[in-house]
mmCIF file of C-alpha atoms in Angstrom:
data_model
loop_
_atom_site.group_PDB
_atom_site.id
_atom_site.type_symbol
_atom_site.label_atom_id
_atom_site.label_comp_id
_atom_site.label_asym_id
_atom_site.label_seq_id
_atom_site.Cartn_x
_atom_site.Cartn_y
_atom_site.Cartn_z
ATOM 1 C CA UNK A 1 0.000 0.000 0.000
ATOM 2 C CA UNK A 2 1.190 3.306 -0.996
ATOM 3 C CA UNK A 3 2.374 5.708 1.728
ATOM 4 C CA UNK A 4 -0.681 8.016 2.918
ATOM 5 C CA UNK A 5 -3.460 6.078 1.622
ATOM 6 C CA UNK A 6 -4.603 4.034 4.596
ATOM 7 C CA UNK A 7 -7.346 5.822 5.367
ATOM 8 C CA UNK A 8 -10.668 5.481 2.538
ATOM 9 C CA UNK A 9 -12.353 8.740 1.961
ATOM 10 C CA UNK A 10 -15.970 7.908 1.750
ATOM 11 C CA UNK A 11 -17.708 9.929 -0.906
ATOM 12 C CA UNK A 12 -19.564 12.244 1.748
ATOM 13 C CA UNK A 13 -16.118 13.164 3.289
ATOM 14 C CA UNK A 14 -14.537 14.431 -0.398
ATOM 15 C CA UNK A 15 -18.068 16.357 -0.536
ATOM 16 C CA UNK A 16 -17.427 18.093 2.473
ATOM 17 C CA UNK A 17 -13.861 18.576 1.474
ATOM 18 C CA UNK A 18 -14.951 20.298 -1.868
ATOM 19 C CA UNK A 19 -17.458 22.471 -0.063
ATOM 20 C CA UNK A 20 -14.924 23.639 2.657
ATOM 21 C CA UNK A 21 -12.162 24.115 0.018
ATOM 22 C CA UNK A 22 -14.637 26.081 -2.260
ATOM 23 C CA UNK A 23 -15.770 28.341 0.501
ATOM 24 C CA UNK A 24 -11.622 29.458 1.155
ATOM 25 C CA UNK A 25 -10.785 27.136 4.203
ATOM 26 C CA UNK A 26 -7.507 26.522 5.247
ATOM 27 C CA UNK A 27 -6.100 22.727 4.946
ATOM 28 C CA UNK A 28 -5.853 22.809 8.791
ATOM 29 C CA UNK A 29 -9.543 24.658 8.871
ATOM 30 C CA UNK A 30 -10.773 21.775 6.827
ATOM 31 C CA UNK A 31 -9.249 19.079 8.304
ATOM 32 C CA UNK A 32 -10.656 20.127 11.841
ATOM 33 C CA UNK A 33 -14.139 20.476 10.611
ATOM 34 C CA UNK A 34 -13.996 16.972 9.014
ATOM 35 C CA UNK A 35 -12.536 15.551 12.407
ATOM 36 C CA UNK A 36 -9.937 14.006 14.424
ATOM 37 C CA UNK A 37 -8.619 11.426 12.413
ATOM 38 C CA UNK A 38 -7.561 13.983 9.518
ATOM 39 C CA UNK A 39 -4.621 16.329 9.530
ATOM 40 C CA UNK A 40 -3.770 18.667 7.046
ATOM 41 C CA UNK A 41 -1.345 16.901 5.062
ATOM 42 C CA UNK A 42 -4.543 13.999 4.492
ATOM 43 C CA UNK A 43 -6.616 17.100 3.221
ATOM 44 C CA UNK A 44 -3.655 18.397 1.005
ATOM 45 C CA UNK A 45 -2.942 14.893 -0.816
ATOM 46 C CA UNK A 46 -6.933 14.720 -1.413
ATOM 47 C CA UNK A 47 -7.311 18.351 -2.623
ATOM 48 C CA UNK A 48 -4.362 17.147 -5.213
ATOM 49 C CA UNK A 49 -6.328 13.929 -5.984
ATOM 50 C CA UNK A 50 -9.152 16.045 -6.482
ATOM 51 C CA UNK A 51 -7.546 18.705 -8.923
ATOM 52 C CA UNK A 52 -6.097 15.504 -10.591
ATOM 53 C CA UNK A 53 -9.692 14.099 -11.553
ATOM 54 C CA UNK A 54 -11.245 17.540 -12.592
ATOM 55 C CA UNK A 55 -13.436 17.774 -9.539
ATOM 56 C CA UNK A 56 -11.554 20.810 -8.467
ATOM 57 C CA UNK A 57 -10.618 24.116 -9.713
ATOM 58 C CA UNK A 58 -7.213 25.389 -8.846
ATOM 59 C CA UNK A 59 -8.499 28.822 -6.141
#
């Protein structure tokens, strides 16, 4: 398993994510508001994922 990718973001999680980035959060804002077991690094890797696929728009 590739480093960073043991934990599976369910589809309502990258929602959220998307939403929070969208509205100008911060990594660390958005990893707090989507809970414990997420630090900003988690949220930064996604957000790149995210560009990656189209599903984001670079701010």
């Amino acid at each position: 398993m590739a480093w960073g990718t043991s934990h599976r973001w369910p589809e309502e999680e990258k929602l959220a994510l998307i939403e929070y980035y969208n509205r100008k959060f911060t990594y660390r804002q958005i990893a707090r508001k989507l809970g414990k077991e997420f630090t900003k690094d988690m949220v930064c890797g996604m957000v790149f994922r995210l560009r990656r696929e189209g599903r984001l728009k670079d701010r």
